[in-house]
XYZ file of C-alpha atoms in Angstrom:
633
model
C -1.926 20.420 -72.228
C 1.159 19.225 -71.181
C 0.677 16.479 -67.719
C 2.977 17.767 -64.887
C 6.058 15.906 -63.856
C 5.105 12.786 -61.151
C 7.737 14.506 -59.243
C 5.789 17.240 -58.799
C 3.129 15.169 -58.026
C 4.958 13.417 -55.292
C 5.623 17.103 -53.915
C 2.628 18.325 -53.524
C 0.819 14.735 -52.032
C 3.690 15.272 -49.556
C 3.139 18.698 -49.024
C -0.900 18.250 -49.108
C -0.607 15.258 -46.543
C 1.146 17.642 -44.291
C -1.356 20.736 -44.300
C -3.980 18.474 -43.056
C -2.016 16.649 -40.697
C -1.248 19.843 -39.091
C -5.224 20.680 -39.651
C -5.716 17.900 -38.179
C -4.185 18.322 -34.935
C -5.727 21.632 -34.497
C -8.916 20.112 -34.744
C -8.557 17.679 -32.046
C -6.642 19.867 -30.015
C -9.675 22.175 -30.164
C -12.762 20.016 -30.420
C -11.115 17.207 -28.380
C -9.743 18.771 -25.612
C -11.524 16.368 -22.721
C -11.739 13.113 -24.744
C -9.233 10.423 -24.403
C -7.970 6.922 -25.490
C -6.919 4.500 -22.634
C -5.032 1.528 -23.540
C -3.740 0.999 -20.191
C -4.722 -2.304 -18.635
C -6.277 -1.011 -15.317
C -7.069 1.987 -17.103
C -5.101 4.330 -15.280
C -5.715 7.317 -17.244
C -9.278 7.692 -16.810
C -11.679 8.778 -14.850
C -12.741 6.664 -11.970
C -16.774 5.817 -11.860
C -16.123 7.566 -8.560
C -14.630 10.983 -9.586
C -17.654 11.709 -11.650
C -19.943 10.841 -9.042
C -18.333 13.563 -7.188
C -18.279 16.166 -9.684
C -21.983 15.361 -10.743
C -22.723 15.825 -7.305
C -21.439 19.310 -6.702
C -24.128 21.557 -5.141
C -22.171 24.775 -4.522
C -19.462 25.786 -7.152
C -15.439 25.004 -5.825
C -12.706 26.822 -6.724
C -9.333 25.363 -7.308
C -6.004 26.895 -7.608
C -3.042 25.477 -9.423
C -0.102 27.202 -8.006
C 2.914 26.127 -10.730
C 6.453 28.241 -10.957
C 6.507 27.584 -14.776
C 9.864 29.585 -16.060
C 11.691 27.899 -12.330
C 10.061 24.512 -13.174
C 10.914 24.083 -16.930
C 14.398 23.641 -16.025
C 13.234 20.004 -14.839
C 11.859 17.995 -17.361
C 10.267 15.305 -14.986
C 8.842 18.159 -13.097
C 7.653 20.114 -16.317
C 6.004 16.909 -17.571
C 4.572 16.177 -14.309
C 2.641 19.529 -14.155
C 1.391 18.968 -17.450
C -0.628 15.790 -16.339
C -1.810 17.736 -13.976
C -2.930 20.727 -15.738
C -4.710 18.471 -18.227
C -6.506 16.444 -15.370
C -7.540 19.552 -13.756
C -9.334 20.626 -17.110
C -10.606 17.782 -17.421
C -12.642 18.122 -14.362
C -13.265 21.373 -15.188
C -14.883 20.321 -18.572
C -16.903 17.769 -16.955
C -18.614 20.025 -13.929
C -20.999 22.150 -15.940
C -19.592 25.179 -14.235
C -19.346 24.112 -10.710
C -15.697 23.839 -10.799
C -13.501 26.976 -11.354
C -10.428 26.566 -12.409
C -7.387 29.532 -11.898
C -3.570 28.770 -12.528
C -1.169 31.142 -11.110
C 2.398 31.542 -11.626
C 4.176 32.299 -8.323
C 7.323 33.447 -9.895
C 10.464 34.693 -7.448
C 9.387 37.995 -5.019
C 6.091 38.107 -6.180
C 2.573 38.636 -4.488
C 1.434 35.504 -5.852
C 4.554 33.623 -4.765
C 3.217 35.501 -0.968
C 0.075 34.218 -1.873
C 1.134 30.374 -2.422
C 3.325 30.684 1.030
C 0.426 31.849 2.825
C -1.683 28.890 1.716
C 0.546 25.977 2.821
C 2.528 25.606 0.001
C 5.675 24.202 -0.113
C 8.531 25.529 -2.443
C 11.260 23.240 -3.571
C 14.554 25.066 -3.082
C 16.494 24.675 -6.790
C 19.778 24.986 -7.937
C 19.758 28.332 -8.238
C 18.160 29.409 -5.124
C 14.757 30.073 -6.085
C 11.864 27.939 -5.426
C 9.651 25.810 -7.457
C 5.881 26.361 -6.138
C 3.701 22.581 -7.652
C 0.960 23.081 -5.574
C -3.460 23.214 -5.327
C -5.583 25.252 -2.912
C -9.449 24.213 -3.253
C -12.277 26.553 -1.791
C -15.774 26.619 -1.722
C -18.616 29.376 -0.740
C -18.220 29.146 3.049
C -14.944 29.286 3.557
C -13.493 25.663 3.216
C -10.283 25.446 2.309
C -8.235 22.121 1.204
C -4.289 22.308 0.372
C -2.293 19.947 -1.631
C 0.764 21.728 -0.506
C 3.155 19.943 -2.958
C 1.881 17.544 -5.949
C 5.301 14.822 -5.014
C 6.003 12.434 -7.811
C 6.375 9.628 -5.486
C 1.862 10.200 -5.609
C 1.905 10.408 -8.725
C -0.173 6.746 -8.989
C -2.711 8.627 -6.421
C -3.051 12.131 -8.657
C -6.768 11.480 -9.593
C -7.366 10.185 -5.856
C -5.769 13.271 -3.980
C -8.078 15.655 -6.214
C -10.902 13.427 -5.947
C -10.880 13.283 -2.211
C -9.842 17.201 -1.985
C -13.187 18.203 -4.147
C -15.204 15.671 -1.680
C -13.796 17.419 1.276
C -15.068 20.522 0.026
C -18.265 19.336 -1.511
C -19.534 17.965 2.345
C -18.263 20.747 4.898
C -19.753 18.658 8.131
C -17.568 15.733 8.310
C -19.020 12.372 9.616
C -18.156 11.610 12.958
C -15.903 8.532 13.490
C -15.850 7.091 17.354
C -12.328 5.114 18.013
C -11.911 2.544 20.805
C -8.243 1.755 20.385
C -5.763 -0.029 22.436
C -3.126 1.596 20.469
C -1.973 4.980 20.230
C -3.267 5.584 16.581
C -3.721 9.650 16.849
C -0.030 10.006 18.638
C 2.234 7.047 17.464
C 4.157 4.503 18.606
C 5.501 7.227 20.993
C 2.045 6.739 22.588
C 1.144 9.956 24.843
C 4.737 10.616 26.211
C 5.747 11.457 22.821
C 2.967 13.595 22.082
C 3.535 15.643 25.284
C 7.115 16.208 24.384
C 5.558 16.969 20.597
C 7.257 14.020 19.373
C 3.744 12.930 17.965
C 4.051 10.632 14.850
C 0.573 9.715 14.179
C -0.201 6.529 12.084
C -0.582 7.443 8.437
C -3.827 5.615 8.072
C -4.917 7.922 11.444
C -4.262 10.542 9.642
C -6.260 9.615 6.255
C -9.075 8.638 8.500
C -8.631 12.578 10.323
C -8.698 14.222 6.583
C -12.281 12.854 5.679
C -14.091 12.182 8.982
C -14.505 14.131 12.498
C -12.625 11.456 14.140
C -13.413 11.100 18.367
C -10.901 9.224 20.447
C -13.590 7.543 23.173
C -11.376 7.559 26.516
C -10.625 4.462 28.228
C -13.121 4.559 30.638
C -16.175 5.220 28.514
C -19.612 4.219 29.366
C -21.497 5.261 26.533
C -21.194 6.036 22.774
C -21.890 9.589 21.675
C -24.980 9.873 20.035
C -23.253 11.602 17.067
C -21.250 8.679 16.082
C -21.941 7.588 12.502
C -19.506 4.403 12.601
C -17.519 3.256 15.633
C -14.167 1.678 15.216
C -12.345 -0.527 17.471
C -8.899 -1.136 17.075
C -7.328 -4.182 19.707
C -9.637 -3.247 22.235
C -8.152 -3.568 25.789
C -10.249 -6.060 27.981
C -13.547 -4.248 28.866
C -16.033 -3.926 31.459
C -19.190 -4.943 31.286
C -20.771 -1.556 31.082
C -18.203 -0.675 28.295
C -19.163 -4.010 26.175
C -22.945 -3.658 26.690
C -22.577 0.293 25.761
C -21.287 -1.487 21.909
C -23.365 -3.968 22.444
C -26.641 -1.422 22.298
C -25.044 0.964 19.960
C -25.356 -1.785 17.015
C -28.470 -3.284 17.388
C -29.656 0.097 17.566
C -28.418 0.128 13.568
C -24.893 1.637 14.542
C -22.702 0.528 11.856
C -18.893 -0.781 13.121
C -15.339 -1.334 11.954
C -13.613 -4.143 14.591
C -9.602 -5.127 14.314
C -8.960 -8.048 16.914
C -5.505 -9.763 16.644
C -4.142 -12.729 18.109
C -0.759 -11.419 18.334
C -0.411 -7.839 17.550
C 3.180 -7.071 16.617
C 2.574 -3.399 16.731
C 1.564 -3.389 20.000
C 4.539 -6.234 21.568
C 7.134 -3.995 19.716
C 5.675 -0.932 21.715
C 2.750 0.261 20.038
C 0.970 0.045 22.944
C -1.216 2.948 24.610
C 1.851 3.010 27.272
C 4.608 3.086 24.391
C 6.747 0.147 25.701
C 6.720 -3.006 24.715
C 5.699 -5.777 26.169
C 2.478 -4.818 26.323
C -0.813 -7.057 25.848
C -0.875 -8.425 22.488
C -3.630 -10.474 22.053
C -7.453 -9.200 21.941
C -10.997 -10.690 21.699
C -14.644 -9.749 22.149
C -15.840 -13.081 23.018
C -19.117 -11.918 24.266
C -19.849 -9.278 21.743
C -18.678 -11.813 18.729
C -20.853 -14.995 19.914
C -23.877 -12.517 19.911
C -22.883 -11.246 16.012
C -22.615 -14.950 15.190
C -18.715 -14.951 14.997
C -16.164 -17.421 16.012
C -12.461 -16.650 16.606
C -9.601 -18.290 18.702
C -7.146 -15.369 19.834
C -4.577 -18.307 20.918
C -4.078 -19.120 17.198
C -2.158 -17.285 13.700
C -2.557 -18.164 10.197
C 0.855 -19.418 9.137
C 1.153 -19.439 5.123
C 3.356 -21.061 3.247
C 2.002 -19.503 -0.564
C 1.350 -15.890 0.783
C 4.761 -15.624 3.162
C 6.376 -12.508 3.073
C 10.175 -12.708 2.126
C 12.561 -10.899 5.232
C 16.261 -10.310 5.796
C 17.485 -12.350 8.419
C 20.681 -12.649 10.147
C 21.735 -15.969 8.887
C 20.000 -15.461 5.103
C 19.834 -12.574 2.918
C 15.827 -13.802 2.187
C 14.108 -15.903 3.906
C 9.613 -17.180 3.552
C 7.829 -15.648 6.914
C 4.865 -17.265 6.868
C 2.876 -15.393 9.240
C 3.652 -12.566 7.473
C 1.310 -12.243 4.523
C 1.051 -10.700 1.414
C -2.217 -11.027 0.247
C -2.749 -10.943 -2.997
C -6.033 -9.839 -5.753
C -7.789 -13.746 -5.249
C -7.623 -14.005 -2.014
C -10.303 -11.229 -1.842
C -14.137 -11.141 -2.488
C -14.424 -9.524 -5.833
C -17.949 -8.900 -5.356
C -17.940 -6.624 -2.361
C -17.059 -2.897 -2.605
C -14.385 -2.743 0.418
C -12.310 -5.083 -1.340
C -13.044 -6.087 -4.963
C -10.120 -3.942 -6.423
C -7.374 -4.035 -4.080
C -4.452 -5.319 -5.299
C -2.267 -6.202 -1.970
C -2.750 -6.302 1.708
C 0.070 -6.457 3.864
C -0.764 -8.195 6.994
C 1.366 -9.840 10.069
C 0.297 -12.859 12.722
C -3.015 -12.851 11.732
C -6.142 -14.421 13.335
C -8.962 -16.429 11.906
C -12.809 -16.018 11.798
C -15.867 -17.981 11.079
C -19.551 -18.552 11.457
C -20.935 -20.132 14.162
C -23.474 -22.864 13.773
C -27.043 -21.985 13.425
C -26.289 -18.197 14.101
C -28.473 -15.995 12.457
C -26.319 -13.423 10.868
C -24.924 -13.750 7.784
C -20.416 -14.336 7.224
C -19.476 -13.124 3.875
C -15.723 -13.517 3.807
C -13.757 -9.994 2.772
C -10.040 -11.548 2.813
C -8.835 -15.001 3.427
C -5.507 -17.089 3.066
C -4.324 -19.753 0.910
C -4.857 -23.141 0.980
C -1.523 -23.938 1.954
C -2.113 -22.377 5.069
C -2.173 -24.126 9.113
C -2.874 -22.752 12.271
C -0.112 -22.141 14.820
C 0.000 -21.539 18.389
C 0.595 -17.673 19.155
C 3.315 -18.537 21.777
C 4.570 -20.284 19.694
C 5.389 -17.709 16.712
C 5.948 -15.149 19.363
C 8.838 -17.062 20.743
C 10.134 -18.482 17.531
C 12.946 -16.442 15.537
C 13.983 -18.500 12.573
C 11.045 -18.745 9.539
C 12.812 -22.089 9.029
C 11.319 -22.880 12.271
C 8.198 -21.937 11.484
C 7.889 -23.166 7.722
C 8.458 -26.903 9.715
C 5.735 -26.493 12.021
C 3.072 -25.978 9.137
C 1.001 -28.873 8.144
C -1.405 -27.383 5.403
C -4.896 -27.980 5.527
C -6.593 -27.645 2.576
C -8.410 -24.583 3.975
C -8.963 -21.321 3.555
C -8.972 -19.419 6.755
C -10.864 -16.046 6.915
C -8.971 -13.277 8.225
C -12.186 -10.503 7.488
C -15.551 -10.614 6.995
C -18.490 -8.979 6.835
C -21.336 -9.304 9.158
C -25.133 -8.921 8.622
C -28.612 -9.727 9.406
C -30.847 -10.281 12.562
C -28.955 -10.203 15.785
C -29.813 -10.419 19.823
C -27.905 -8.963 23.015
C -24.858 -10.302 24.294
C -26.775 -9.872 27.541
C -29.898 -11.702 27.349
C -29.898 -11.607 31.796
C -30.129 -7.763 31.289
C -28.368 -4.638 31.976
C -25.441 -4.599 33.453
C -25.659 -1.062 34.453
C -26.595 0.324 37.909
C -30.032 0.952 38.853
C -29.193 4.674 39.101
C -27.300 4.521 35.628
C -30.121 2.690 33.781
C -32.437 4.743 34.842
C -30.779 7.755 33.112
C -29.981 5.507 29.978
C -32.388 4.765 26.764
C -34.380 1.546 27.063
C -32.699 -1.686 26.565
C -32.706 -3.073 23.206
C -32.775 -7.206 23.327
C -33.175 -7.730 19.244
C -32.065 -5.622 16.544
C -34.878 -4.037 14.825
C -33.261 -4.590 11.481
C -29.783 -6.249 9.814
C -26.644 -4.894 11.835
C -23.624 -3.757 9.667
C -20.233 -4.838 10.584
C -16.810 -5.673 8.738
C -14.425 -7.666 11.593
C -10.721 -8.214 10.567
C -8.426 -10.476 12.978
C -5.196 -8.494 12.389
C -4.558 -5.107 14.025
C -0.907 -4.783 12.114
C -2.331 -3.228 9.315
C -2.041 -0.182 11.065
C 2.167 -1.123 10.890
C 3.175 1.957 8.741
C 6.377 -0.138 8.286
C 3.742 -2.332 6.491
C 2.412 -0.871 3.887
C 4.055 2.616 3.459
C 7.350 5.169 3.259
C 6.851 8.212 4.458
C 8.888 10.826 3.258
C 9.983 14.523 4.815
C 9.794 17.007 2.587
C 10.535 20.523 3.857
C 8.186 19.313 7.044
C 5.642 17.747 5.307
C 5.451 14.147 5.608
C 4.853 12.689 2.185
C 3.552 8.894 2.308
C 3.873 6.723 -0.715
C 1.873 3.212 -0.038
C 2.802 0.193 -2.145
C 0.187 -1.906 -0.322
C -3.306 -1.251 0.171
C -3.656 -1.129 3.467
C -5.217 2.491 4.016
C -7.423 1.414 0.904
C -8.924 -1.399 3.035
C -9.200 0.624 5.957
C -10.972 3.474 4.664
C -12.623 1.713 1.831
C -14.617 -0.149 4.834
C -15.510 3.055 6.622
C -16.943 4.516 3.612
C -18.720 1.400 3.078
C -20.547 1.699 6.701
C -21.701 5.066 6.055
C -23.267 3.962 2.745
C -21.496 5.814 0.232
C -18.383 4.469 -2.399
C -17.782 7.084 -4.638
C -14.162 7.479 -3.057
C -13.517 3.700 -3.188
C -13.190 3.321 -6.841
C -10.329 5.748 -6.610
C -8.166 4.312 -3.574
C -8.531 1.074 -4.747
C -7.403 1.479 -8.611
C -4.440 4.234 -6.864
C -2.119 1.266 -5.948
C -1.187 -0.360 -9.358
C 1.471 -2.866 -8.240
C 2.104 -5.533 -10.769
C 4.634 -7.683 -8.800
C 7.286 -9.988 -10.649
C 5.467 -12.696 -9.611
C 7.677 -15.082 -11.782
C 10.616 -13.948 -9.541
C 8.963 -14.521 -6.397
C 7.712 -17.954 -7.199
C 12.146 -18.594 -8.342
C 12.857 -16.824 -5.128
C 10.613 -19.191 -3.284
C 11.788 -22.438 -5.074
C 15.618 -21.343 -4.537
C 14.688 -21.073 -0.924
C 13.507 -24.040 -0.684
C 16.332 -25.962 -2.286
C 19.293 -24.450 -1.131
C 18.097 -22.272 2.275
C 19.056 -25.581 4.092
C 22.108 -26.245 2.988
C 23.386 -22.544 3.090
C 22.449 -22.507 6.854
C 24.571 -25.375 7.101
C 27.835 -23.695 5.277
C 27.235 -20.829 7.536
C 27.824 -22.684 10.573
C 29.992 -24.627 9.842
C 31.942 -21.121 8.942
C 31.366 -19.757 12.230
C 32.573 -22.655 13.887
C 35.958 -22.763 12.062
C 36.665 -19.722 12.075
C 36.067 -19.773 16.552
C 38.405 -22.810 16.546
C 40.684 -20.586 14.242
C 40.619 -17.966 16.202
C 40.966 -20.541 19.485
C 44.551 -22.049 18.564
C 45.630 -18.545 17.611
C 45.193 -17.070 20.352
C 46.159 -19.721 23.139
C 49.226 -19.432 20.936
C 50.069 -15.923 21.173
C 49.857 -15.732 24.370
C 52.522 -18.720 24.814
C 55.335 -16.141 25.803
C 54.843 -12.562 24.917
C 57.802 -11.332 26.630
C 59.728 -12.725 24.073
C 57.149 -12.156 20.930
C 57.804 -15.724 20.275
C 54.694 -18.148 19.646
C 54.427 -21.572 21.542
C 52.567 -23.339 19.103
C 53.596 -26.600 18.571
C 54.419 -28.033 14.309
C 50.974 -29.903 14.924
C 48.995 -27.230 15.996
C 50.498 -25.237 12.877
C 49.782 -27.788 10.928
C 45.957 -27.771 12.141
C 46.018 -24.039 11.610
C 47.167 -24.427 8.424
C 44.311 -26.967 7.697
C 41.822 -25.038 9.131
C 42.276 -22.310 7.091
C 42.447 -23.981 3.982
C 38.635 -25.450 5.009
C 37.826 -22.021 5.555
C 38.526 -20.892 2.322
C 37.129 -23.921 0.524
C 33.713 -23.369 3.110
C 33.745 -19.712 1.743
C 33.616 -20.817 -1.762
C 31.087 -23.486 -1.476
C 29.104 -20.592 0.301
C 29.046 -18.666 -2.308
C 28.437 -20.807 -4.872
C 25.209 -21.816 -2.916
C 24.157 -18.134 -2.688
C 24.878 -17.587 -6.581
C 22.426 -21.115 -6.996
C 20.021 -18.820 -4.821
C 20.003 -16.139 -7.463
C 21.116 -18.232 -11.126
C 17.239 -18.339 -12.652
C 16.152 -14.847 -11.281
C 19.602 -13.618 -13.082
C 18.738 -15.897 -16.184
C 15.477 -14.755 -16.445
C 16.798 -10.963 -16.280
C 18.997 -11.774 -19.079
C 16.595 -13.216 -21.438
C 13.944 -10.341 -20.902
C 17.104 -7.780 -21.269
C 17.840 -9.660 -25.102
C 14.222 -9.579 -25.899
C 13.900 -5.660 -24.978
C 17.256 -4.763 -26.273
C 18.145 -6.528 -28.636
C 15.126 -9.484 -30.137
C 12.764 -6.641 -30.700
C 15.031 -4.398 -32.916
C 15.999 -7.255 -34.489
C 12.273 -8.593 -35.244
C 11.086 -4.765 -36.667
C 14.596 -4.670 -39.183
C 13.310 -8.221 -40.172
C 9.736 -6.814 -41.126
C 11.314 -3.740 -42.688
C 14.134 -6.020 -44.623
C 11.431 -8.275 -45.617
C 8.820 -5.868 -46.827
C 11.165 -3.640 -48.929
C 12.911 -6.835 -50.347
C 9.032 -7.910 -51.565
C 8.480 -4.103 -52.532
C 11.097 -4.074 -55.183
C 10.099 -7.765 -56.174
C 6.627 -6.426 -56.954
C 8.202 -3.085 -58.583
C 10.351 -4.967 -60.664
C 7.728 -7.491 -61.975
C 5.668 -4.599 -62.435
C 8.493 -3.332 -65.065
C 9.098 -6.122 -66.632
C 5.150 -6.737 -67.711
């Protein structure tokens, strides 16, 4: 028998290798539909801990609808890619629920039912090019009714897909809603508008408000309270307004009782100075304390002091700098948090302004366990002082680090007696009507203090976004995380805290900030200088031109005087050459961020190419060395 050709050979490998390639794929695209390979570092592509917690939990079965305008949509490759990811997550929780989750996708194409159907669930269509509208949407039910809209999936959540599905199945999953009480001396539920706005339905609540509103029954306690509702799972208590006796014994007897609470105290509240207050001016109080309440839970905390940080300052835009340290307004960063505890051991950034500082007092018998703290390169400064202080220059001078860490939250547990060990403060006619006094708790209270009230600051930690009157809000700090992390924590259950806390990946260019830092440092001082002594040429410039034009105007002539032309003439060559220095300064500000751009822009465009043609060159050059040698034996 004659042997076939090798060609032929080669032909049908190639030929054979593609058939089961193809095979292949069909196989995993059909046997392998919910399993996945994550290479990610944070693992952003699967499955929180939390989500299948949730799922596994599901006692009812949930419907969810996936409203997509596929033919409108494909026209919009970010979009079409987008709905893709969220298709495949969807049936991925679909694969995972035994059942309990059913899963529908309809196609609301132009003047249809079902695009009357997606309008009448709170969708929201994205006008296009041509006029029609693009429908991206997910409507949840369960067996009673419930009903839970993601009216529009917005890539700026994209990071937050998994959470926003996660929480909307949750929702569903526990119809009665925990109740959340709220002592607040700021207008969380109406905005900075306060109530003036809301009457004139200006209302802007605070994003984090709003969070808090999806998941619990949140309860607004008026100002004049005098008890707790019974019905409050956790109380929170936002810079309280001074209190009466009555109101601080009502707390006082709600924890020992086992009531679990979430307390933000500031020493300078920036929200509420710049007219965050309940009144919506500023000016308002903007300090708060609990000094009775916290020497009873064991805590100490001066409401006359801030946390100024040199390592974790904040760069700001400033008048006379284009970037300038803040250092009482943090950034707080992954190891400046307890890994350990659930509320914060994955956050990745808090963003946090005038801050106060907490610790344990001697021989108290709780238990401090320290949530977030600051550097080590961190002092403590007067509140008046920062309050009336513009310039971070200013500032940055008046720190003299420590060594220490301050804490700026904690966590609060263990054995705990009244703040009023003379007795009730109430009325004889009022205690009669109340439950017995409590004077020891009968087990550990559960608290989580924070001295900083400013991570409410939307400007802080979020943008928020109109689109088509929704309000879209795209954190890139983890403030809400922190906030609602800790409320989930009191109540006792975590399975959403997994997923807010792995939603924020930011990986900052922490190589650039340190440069940024170090620039400032070097060259801030002398660039102030330049600038001044800018504006004060150019006022005597100004000075000799004018009292010369205005010599003898009837005539247009000037009255200036060869010497004081002469000093014009000099001035304005020193303003040219203080101009140039200035600049050069501000390019020193920016030379090793811009020479660190251009190395990383030759290793990704052009050392990398280069490197894989080297391997390539290399390997076929030894290829035909071994072919040859292979010949010539």
């Amino acid at each position: 028998m004659t042997p076939l050709p090798r060609r032929l050979y080669a032909i049908a490998a190639i030929v054979l290798a593609a058939v089961i390639f193809v095979a292949i794929n069909i196989a995993a695209d059909t046997l392998l539909t919910t399993e996945r390979l994550d290479l990610t570092e944070n693992g952003v592509y699967t499955l929180a801990a939390g989500t299948k917690h949730i799922i596994a939990d599901l006692k009812e079965p949930i419907t969810l609808r996936f409203f997509y305008t596929k033919k409108v949509g494909a026209g919009y490759p970010q979009t079409n890619a987008y709905a893709k990811r969220v298709r495949d997550l969807l049936e991925e929780y679909v694969a995972r629920s035994n059942g309990k989750i059913i899963f529908q996708e309809i196609d609301p194409e132009p003047f249809t039912p079902e695009e009357d159907e997606a309008t009448a669930n709170g969708l929201t269509g994205t006008p296009t090019e041509t006029g029609d509208n693009v429908y991206f949407g997910l409507v949840g039910t369960n067996t009673i009714d419930g009903k839970e809209v993601i009216p529009y999936f917005s890539d700026e959540r994209e990071t937050y897909l998994e959470y926003d599905i996660s929480s909307l199945i949750y929702r569903l999953s526990t119809p009665k809603k925990p109740e959340l009480g709220i002592i607040s001396g700021l207008p969380l539920d109406t905005g900075a508008g306060g109530m003036q706005a809301a009457m004139q339905g200006q209302a802007r609540p605070y994003v984090i408000y709003e969070q808090l509103a999806q998941s619990y029954s949140t309860k607004m306690l008026d100002p004049g309270f005098v008890s707790i509702p019974s019905d409050v799972d956790v109380l929170m208590i936002v810079d309280p307004a001074p209190m009466t006796p009555q109101q601080l014994y009502a707390i006082d007897q709600f924890v020992l009782k086992g009531g679990r609470a979430l307390v933000f105290v500031d020493p300078l509240s920036e929200i509420a100075s710049a007219g965050g207050g309940l009144g919506g001016e500023g000016g308002g109080p903007s300090s708060s304390d609990l000094p009775s309440l916290f020497r009873a839970w064991g805590v100490a905390y001066d409401p006359t002091k801030v946390i100024a940080d040199e390592a974790l300052a904040q760069l700001v835009q400033t008048q006379s700098s284009p970037r300038a340290a803040y250092p009482v307004w943090l950034k707080v960063g992954a190891k400046n948090f307890a890994s350990k505890d659930q509320v914060t051991a994955n956050l990745q950034v808090l963003n946090l302004a005038s801050a106060g500082a907490l610790s344990p007092i001697k021989g108290a018998t709780t238990t401090f366990e320290p949530l977030v703290w600051s550097s080590n390169e961190a002092s403590l400064l007067e509140a008046a002082l920062v309050k009336n202080t513009t310039q971070p220059q200013e500032l940055l001078a008046e720190i003299q680090p420590t060594g220490k860490n301050y804490v700026i939250s904690a966590r609060i547990s263990g054995p705990a007696k009244t703040s009023f060990p003379s007795g009730s403060p109430l009325s004889a006619a009022d205690a009669a009507k109340a439950p017995p006094e409590i004077k020891a708790s009968n087990g550990p209270i559960n608290l989580i203090v924070m001295a900083d009230t400013d991570i409410f600051n939307d400007d802080f930690w979020v943008r928020v976004d109109n689109l088509y009157g929704k309000r879209i809000a795209a954190p890139f700090a983890d403030n809400a995380a922190f906030v609602l992390n800790a409320v989930q924590n009191l109540l006792g259950s975590n399975d959403l805290i997994s997923l807010r806390t792995r939603a924020t990946n930011n990986r900052p260019f922490t190589r650039v900030q340190k440069l940024q830092v170090k620039a400032q440092a070097e060259f801030q001082q002398q660039a102030d200088m330049l600038s001044q002594q800018l504006k004060d040429t150019e006022a005597r410039l100004r000075a000799l031109e004018q009292g010369g034009a205005s010599g003898d105007q009837q005539s247009g002539a000037t009255s200036l005087s060869p010497e004081q032309q002469a000093e014009i003439e000099k001035f304005k060559s020193e303003l040219a050459q203080t101009r140039t220095r200035l600049r050069d300064v501000q390019h020193n500000l920016r030379k090793d961020i811009d020479a660190l751009g251009a190395v990383l822009a030759f290793i990704n465009i052009a050392l990398m190419p280069l490197i894989v043609a080297g391997v390539a060159i290399t390997l076929a050059v030894l290829r035909r060395r071994r072919r040859a040698r292979a010949i010539s034996m």
